[in-house]
Short mmCIF file of C-alpha atoms and ligand atoms in Angstrom, two decimals:
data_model
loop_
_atom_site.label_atom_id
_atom_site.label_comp_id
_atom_site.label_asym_id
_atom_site.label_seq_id
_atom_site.Cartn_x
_atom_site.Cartn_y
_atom_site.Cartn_z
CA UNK N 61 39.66 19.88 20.09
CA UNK N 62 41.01 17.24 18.42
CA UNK N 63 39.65 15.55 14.81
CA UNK N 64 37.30 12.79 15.38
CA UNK N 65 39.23 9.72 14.33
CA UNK N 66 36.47 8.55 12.16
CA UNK N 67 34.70 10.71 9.67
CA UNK N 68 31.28 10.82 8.82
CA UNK N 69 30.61 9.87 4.83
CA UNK N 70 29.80 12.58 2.97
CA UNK N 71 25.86 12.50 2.58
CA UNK N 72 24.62 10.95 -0.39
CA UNK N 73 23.22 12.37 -3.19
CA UNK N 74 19.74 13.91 -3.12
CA UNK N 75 17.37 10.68 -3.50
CA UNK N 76 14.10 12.65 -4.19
CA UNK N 77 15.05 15.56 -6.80
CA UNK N 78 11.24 16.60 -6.70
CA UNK N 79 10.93 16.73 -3.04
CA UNK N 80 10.66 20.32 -2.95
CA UNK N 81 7.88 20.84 -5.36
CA UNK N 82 6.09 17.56 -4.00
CA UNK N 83 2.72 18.70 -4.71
CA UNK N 84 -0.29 18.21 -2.31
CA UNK N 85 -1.64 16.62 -5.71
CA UNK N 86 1.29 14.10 -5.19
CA UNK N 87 0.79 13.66 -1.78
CA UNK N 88 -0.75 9.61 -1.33
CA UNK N 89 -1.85 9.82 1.71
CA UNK N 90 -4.08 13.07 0.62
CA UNK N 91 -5.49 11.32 -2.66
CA UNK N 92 -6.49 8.41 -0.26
CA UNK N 93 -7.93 10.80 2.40
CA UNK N 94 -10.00 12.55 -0.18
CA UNK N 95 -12.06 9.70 -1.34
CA UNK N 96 -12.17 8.08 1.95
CA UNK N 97 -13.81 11.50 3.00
CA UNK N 98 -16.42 11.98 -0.01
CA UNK N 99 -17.16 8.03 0.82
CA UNK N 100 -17.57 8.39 4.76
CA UNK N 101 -19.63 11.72 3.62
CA UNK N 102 -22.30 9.96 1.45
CA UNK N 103 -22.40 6.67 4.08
CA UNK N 104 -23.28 9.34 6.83
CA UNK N 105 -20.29 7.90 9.22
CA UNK N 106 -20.62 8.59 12.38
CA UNK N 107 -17.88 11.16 13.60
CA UNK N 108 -16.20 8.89 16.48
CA UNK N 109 -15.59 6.44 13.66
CA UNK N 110 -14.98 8.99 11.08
CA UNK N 111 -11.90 9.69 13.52
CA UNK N 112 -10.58 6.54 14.11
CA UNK N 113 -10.76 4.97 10.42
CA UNK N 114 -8.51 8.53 9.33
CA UNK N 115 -6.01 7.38 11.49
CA UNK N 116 -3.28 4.24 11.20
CA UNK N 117 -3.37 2.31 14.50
CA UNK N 118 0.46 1.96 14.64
CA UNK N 119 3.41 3.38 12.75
CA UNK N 120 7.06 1.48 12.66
CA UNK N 121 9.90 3.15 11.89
CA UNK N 122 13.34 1.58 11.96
CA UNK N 123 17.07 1.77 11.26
CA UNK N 124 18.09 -0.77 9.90
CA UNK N 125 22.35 -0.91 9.07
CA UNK N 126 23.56 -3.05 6.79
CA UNK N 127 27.36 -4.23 6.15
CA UNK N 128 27.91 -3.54 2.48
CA UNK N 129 29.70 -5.94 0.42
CA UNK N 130 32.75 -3.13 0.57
CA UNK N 131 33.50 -3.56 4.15
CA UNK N 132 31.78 -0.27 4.96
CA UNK N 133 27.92 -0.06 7.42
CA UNK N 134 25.43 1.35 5.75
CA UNK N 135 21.84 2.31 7.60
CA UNK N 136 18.87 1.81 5.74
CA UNK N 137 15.33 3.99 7.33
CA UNK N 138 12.66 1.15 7.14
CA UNK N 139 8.93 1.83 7.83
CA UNK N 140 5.91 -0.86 8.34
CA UNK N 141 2.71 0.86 9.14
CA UNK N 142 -0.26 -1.08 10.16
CA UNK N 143 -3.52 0.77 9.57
CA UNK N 144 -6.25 -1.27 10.66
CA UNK N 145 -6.68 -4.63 11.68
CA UNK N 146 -10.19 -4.61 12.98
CA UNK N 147 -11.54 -7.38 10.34
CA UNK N 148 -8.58 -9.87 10.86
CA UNK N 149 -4.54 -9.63 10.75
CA UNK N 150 -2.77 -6.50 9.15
CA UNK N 151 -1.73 -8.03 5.37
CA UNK N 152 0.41 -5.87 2.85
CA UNK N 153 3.41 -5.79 0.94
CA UNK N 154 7.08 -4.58 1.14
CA UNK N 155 8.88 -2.57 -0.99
CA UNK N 156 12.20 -1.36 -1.13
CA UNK N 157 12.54 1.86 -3.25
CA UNK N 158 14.42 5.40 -3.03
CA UNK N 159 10.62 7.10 -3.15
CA UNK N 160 9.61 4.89 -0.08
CA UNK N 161 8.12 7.97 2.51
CA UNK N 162 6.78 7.47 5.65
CA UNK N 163 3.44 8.97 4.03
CA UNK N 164 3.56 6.70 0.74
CA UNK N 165 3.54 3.73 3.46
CA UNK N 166 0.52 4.99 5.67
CA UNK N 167 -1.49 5.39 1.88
CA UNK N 168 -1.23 1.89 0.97
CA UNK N 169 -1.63 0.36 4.21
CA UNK N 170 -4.88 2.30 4.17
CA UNK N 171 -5.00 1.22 0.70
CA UNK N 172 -4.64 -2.38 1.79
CA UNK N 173 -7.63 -1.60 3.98
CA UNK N 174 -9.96 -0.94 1.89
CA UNK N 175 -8.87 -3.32 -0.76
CA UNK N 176 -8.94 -6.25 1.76
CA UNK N 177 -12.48 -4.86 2.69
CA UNK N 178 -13.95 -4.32 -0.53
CA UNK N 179 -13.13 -8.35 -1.68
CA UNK N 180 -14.22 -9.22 1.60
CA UNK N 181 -11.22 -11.62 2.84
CA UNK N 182 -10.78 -11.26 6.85
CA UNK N 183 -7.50 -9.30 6.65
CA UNK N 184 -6.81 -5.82 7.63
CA UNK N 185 -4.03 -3.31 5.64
CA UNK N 186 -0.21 -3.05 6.21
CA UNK N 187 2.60 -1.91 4.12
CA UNK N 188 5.82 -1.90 4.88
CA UNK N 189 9.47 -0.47 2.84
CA UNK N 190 12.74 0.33 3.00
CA UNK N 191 14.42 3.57 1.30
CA UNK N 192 16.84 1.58 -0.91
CA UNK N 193 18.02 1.04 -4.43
CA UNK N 194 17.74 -3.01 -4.42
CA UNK N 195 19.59 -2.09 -8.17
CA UNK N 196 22.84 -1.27 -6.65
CA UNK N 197 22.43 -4.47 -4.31
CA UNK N 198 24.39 -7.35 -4.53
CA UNK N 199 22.10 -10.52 -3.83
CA UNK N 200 24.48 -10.99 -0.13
CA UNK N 201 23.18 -7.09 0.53
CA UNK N 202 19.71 -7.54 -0.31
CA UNK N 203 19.35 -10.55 1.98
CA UNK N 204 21.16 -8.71 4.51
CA UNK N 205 18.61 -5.87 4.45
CA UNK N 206 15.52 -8.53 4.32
CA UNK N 207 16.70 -9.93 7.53
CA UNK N 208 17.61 -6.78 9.70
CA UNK N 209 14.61 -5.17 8.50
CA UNK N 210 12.60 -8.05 9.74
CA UNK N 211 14.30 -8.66 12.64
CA UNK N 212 13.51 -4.86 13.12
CA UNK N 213 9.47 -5.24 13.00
CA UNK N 214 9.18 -8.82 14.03
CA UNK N 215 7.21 -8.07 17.21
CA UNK N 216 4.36 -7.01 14.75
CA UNK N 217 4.75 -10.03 12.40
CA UNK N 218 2.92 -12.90 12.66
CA UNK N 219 0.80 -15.41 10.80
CA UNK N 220 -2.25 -13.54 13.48
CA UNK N 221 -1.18 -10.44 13.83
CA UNK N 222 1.02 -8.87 10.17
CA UNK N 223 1.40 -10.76 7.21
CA UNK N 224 3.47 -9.51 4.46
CA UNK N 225 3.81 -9.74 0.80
CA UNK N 226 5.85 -9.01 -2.10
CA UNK N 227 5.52 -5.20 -3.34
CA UNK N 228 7.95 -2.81 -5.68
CA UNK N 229 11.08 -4.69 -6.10
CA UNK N 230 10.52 -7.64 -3.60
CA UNK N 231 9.94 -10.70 -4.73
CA UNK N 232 9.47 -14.55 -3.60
CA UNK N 233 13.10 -14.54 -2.83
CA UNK N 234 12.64 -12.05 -0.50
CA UNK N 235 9.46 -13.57 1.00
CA UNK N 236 11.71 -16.80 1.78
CA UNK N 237 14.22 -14.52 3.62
CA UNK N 238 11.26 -13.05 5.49
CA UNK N 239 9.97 -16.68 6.48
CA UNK N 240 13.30 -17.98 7.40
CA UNK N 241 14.20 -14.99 9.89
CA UNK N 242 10.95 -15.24 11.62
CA UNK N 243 11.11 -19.05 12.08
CA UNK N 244 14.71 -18.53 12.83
CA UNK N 245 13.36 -16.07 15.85
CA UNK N 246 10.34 -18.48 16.53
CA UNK N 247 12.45 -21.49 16.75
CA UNK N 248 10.23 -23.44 14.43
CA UNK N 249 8.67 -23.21 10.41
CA UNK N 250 5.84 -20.70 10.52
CA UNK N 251 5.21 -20.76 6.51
CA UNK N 252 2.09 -18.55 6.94
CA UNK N 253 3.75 -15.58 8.49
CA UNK N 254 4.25 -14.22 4.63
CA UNK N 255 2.92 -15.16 1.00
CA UNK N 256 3.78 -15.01 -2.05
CA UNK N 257 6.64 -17.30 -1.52
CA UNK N 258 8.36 -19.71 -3.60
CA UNK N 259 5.78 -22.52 -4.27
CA UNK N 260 8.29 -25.07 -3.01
CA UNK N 261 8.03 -24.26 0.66
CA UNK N 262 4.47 -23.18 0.86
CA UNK N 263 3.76 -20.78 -1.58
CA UNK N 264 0.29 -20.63 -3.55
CA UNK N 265 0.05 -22.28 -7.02
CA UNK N 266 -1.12 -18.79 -9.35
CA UNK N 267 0.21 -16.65 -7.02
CA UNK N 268 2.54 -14.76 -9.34
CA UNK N 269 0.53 -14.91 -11.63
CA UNK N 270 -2.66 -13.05 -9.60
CA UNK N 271 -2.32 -9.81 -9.72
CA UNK N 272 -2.29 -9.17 -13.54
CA UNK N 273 -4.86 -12.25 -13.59
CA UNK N 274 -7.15 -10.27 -11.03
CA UNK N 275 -6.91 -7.39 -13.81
CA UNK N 276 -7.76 -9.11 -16.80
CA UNK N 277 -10.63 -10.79 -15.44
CA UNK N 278 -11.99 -6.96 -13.97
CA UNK N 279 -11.38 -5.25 -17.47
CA UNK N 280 -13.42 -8.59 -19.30
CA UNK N 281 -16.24 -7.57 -16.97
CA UNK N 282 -16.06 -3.50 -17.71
CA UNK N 283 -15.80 -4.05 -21.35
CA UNK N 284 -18.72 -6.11 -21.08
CA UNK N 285 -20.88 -3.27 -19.48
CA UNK N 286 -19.63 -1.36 -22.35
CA UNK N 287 -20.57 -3.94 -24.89
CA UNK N 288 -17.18 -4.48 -25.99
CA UNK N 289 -15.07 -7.88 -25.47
CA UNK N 290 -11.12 -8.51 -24.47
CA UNK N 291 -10.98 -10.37 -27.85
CA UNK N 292 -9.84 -7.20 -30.49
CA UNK N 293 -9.59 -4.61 -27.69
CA UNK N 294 -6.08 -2.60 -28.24
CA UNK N 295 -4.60 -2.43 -24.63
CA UNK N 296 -1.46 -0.23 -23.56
CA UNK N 297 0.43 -1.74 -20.46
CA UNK N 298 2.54 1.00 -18.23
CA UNK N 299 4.88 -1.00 -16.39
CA UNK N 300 6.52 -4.19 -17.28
CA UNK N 301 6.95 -5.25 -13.68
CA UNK N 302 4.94 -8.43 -12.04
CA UNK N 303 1.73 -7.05 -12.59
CA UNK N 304 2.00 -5.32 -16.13
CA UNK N 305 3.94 -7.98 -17.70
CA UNK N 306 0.92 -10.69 -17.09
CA UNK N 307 -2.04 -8.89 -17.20
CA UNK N 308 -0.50 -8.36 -20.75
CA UNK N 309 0.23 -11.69 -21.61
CA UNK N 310 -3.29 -13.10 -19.89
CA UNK N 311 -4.66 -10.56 -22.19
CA UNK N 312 -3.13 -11.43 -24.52
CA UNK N 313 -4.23 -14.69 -24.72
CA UNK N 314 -7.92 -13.51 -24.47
CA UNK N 315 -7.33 -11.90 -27.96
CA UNK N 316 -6.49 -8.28 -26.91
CA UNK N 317 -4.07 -6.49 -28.96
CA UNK N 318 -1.47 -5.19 -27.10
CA UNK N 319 -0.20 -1.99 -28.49
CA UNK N 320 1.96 -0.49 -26.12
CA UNK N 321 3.92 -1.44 -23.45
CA UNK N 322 6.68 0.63 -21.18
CA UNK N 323 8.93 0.23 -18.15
CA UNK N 324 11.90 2.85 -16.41
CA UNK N 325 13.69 2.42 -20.05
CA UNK N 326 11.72 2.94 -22.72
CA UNK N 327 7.94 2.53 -24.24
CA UNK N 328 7.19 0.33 -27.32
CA UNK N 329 4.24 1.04 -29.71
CA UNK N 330 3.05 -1.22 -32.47
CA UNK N 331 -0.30 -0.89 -33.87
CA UNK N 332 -0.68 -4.62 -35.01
CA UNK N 333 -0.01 -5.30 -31.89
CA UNK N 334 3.32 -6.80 -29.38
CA UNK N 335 4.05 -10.40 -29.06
CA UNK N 336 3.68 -10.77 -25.59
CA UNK N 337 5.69 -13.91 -25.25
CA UNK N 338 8.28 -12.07 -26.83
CA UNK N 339 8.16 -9.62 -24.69
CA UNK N 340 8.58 -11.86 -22.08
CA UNK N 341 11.67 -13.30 -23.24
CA UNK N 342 12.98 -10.61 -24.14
CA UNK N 343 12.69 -8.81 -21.12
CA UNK N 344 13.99 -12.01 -19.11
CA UNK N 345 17.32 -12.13 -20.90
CA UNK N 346 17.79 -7.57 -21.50
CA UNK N 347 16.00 -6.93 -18.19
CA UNK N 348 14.66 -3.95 -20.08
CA UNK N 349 12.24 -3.16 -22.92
CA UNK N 350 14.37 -0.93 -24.09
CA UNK N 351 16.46 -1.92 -27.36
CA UNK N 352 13.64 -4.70 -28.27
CA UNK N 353 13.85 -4.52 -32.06
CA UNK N 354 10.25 -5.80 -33.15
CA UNK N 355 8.20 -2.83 -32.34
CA UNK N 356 8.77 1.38 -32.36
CA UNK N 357 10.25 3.03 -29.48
CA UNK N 358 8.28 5.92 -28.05
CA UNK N 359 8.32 8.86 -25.27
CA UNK N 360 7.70 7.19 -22.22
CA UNK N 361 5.02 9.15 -21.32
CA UNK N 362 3.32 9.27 -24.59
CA UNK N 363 2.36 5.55 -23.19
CA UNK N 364 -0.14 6.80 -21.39
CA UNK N 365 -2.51 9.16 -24.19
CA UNK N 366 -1.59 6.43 -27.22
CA UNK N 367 -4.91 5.38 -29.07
CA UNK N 368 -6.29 2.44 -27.13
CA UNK N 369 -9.35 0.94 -25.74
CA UNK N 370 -8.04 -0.21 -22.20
CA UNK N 371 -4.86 1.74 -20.47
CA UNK N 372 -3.24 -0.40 -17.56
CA UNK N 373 -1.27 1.98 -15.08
CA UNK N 374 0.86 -1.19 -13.54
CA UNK N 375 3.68 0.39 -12.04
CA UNK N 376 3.85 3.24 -9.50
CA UNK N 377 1.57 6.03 -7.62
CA UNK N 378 0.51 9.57 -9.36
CA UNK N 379 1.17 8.74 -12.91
CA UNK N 380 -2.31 9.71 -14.42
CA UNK N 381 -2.41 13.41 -12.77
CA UNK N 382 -4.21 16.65 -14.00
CA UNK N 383 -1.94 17.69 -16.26
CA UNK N 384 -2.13 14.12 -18.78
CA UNK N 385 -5.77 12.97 -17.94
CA UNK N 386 -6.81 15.07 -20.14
CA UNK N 387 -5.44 13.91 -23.05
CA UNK N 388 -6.01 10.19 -22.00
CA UNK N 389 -7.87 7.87 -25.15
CA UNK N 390 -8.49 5.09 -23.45
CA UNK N 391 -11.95 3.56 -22.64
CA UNK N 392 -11.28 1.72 -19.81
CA UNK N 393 -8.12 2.20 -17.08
CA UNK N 394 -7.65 -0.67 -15.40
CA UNK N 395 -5.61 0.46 -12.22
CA UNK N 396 -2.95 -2.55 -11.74
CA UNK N 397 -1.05 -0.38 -9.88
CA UNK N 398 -1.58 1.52 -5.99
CA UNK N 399 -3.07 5.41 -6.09
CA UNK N 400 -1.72 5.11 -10.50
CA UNK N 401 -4.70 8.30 -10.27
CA UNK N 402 -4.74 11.42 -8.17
CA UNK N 403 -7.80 12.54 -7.10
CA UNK N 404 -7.73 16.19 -9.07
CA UNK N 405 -7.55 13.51 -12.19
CA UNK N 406 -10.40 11.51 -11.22
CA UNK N 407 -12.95 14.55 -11.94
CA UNK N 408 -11.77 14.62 -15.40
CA UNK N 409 -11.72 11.48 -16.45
CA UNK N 410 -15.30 10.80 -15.28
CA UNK N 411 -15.88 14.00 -17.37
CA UNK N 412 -14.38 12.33 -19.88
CA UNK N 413 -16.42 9.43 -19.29
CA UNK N 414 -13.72 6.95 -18.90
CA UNK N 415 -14.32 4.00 -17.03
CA UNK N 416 -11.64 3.36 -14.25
CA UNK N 417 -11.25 0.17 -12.43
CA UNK N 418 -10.65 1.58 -9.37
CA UNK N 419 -7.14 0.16 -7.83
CA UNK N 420 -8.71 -1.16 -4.48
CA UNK N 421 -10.84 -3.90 -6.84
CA UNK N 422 -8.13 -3.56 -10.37
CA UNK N 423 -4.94 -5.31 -8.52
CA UNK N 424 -6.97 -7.27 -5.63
CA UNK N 425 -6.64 -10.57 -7.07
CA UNK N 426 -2.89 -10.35 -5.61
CA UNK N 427 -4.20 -9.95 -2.09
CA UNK N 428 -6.64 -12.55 -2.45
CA UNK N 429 -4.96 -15.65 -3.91
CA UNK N 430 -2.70 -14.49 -0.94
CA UNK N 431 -5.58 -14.92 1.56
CA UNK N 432 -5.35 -18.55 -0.14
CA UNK N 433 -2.00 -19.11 0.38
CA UNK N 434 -2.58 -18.23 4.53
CA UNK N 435 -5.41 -20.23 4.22
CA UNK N 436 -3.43 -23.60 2.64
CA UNK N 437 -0.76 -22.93 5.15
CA UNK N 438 -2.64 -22.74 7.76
CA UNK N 439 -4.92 -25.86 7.05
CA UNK N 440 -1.54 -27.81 5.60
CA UNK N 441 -3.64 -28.77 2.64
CA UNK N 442 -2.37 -26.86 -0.51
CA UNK N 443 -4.67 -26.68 -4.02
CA UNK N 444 -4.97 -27.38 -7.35
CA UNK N 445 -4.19 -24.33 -9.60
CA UNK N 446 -7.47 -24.73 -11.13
CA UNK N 447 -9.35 -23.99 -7.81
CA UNK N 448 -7.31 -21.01 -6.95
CA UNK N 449 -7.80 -19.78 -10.37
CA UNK N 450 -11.65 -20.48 -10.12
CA UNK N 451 -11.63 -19.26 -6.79
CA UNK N 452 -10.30 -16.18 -7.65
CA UNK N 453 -11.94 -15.43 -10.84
CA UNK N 454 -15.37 -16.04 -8.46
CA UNK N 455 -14.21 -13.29 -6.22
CA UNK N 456 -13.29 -10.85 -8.59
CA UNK N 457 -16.31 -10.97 -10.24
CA UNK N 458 -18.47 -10.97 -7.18
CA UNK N 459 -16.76 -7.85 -6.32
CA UNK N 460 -17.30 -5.96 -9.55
CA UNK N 461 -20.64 -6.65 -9.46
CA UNK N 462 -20.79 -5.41 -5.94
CA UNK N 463 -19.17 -2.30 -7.52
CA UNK N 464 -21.35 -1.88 -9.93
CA UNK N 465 -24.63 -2.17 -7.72
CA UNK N 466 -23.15 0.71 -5.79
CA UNK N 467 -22.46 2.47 -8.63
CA UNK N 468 -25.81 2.59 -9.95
CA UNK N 469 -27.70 2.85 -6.47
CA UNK N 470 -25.94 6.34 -5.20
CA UNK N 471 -25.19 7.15 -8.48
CA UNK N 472 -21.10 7.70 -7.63
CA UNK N 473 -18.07 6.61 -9.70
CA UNK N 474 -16.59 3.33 -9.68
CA UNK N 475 -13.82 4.73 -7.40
CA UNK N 476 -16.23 6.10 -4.85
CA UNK N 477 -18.84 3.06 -5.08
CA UNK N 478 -15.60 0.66 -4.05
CA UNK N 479 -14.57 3.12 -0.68
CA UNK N 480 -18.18 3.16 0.59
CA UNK N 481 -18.60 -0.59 0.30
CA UNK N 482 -14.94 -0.65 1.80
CA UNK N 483 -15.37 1.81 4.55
CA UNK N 484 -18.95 0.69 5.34
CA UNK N 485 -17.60 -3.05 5.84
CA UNK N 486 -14.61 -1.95 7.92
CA UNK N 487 -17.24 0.18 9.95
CA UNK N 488 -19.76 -2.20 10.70
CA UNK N 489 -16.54 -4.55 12.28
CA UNK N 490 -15.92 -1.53 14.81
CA UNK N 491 -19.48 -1.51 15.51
CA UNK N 492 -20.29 -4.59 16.34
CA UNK N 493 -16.80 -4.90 18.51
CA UNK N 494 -17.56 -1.92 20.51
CA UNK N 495 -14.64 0.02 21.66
CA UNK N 496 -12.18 -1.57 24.13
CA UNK N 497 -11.34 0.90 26.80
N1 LIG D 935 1.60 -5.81 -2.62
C1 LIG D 935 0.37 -6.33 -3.12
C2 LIG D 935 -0.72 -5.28 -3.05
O1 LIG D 935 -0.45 -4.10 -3.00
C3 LIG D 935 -0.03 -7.64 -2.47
C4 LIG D 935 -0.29 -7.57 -1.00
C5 LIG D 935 -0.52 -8.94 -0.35
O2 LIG D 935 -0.65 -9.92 -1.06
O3 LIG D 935 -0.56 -8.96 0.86
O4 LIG D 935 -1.88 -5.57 -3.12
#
């Protein structure tokens, strides 16, 4: 037999150096499943529906190839998993990422679930992401990946049926590239078919800034049940992404002290506390912490046990695990991230007594002042920032209080106390639908 006259590439490197000792500790999909169990458990679910809230209702995944800009295809494995859409259209973000798995996608999409549940806005949970390095992209690439990969799952989309979002290394640029190709497809502007866009063609004023607003406003409310107050509270920020970067700055601004603050190249530490604004600029022209000469550099993962009154986990999944939580100072964690906790860490830090803002309620205020953004689409009648700020703030507070009722009626953690009200209000949908057959 003769050569083949084109050759394979060689495969690339190994993108997930841990994958052989991925621990079931690791696994998000099991850190979701064990709390969703312990909370269908104490609401005395009723099997049938025990069964078909563990499952996702559909699972996506695609190829998508891409030309690069060296003349040579590459193919890209994209996944968008839609868990349940019983209370209103599948909503969740995209990420593109090298860790992307098929069972980190099914986790937040059931994560998206619960979180659209427990604030009560009429959306179910999706996630989607492709296994990419968006780093290595040239801006040509990354658009070229948006659209294929949307083009891939656009039978799902839809302002009624899957709404996405930004996630991990998406942004509003990307949203616009999402709207266009789906309009493109549709033959005519369907703005609501993704938030978190640019303001300029639809987007939501204070949506960028919702996420890390949603978290400030949650961890005012917890110190408060702990007598203390943002103003003087020393906070350390993992994460310097979307979410971390405000929720330090809006905290900032309350009169916390920031003391710490990290990101994939370095941590800072200054007791006195960080100029946020800084930071900020900083950060904007570097596109790094690292090298910022106003503060100490330390170990990254020293971020997380520094001596603080509030620790924000705003970047990734499984970061607080068994093996740090017990060495954790903080107070108060305010999750800004997705799963920042696994569930083997959860026992000891309520041994601890540390109060954890679960992530379902900590980083809902993105979700939400997207449900406004749908909502001004939809109506063509777009808001003040004042009343989505108002807006918001109203829900987030509602919800913690929610929490907190919960909390002290069944006498359960925080995290627990947000999946039963989650689960139970997902439930009750099914129930009163009935199952189509
Ligand atoms: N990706 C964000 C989240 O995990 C926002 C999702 C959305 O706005 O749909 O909550």
């Amino acid at each position: 037999m003769s050569e083949p006259a084109i050759k394979p590439p060689s495969p690339p490197a190994i993108i997930r150096p841990d994958k052989d000792t991925f621990l079931a500790e690791e696994n998000p999909f099991e850190a979701m499943m064990e709390r969703f169990d312990h909370a269908a458990q104490l609401l005395n679910l009723d099997p049938g529906l025990y069964k078909v809230l563990r499952n996702p209702e559909k699972q996506i995944i695609v190829s998508v190839p891409v030309l690069r800009d060296s003349g040579e295809l590459e193919v890209y494995t994209g996944y968008r998993v839609l868990y349940n859409t019983s209370r209103g259209p599948a909503k969740g973000g995209i990420r593109f990422d090298l860790n992307v798995t098929l069972e980190e996608v099914k986790a937040l999409a059931a994560w998206m679930t619960w979180k659209c549940a427990l604030v009560n806005i009429p959306f179910g949970g999706s996630k989607g992401g492709v296994v990419c390095d968006p780093s290595t992209m040239s801006m040509g690439e990354l658009e070229r990946v948006t659209r294929r990969y949307t083009a891939s799952i656009i039978e799902t989309l839809g302002p009624d049926s899957d709404v996405p979002a930004p996630d991990v290394n998406t942004n509003e640029r990307v949203m616009a590239w999402i709207m266009d190709t789906y309009s493109m497809h549709h033959r005519h502007l369907v703005t609501s078919v993704v938030t978190g866009k640019p303001v300029e063609m639809g987007g939501s004023l204070g949506r960028r800034e919702a996420t890390g607003r949603g978290c400030m406003i949650v961890t005012r409310e917890a110190l408060g049940k702990l007598g203390m107050s943002l103003k003087g509270a020393r906070v350390a920020v993992q994460g310097f992404g979307n979410v971390g970067s405000i929720a330090a700055d809006l905290m900032a601004k309350e009169g916390a002290v920031i003391v710490g603050v990290s990101d994939k190249s370095g941590a800072l530490y200054s007791a006195k506390g960080l100029d946020v604004p800084d930071l900020l600029k900083w950060v904007r022209e570097h596109r790094q912490l690292a090298g910022y000469p106003q503060a100490d550099a330390i170990a990254k993962d020293q971020l997380l046990t520094v001596e603080c009154d509030v620790l924000v986990p705003a970047a990734t999944e499984n970061v607080i695990t068994r093996k740090n939580a017990p060495q954790i100072k903080a107070k108060v964690i305010c999750e800004g991230a997705n799963g920042p906790t696994t569930a083997a860490a959860d026992e000891i830090l309520e041994k601890k007594g540390i109060f954890v803002i679960p992530d379902i309620l900590a980083n809902a205020g993105g979700v939400t002042v997207s449900y406004f953004e749908w909502v001004q689409d939809r109506g063509g009648y777009f808001w003040d920032e004042d009343t989505v700020n108002r807006r918001l703030e109203s829900i987030m507070t509602r919800s913690f209080h929610e929490m907190m009722a919960m909390v002290e009626k069944h006498k359960v953690s925080t995290r627990i106390a947000c999946y039963m009200l989650a689960v139970e209000r997902v439930a009750a949908m099914h129930r009163l639908r009935g199952m189509y057959a």
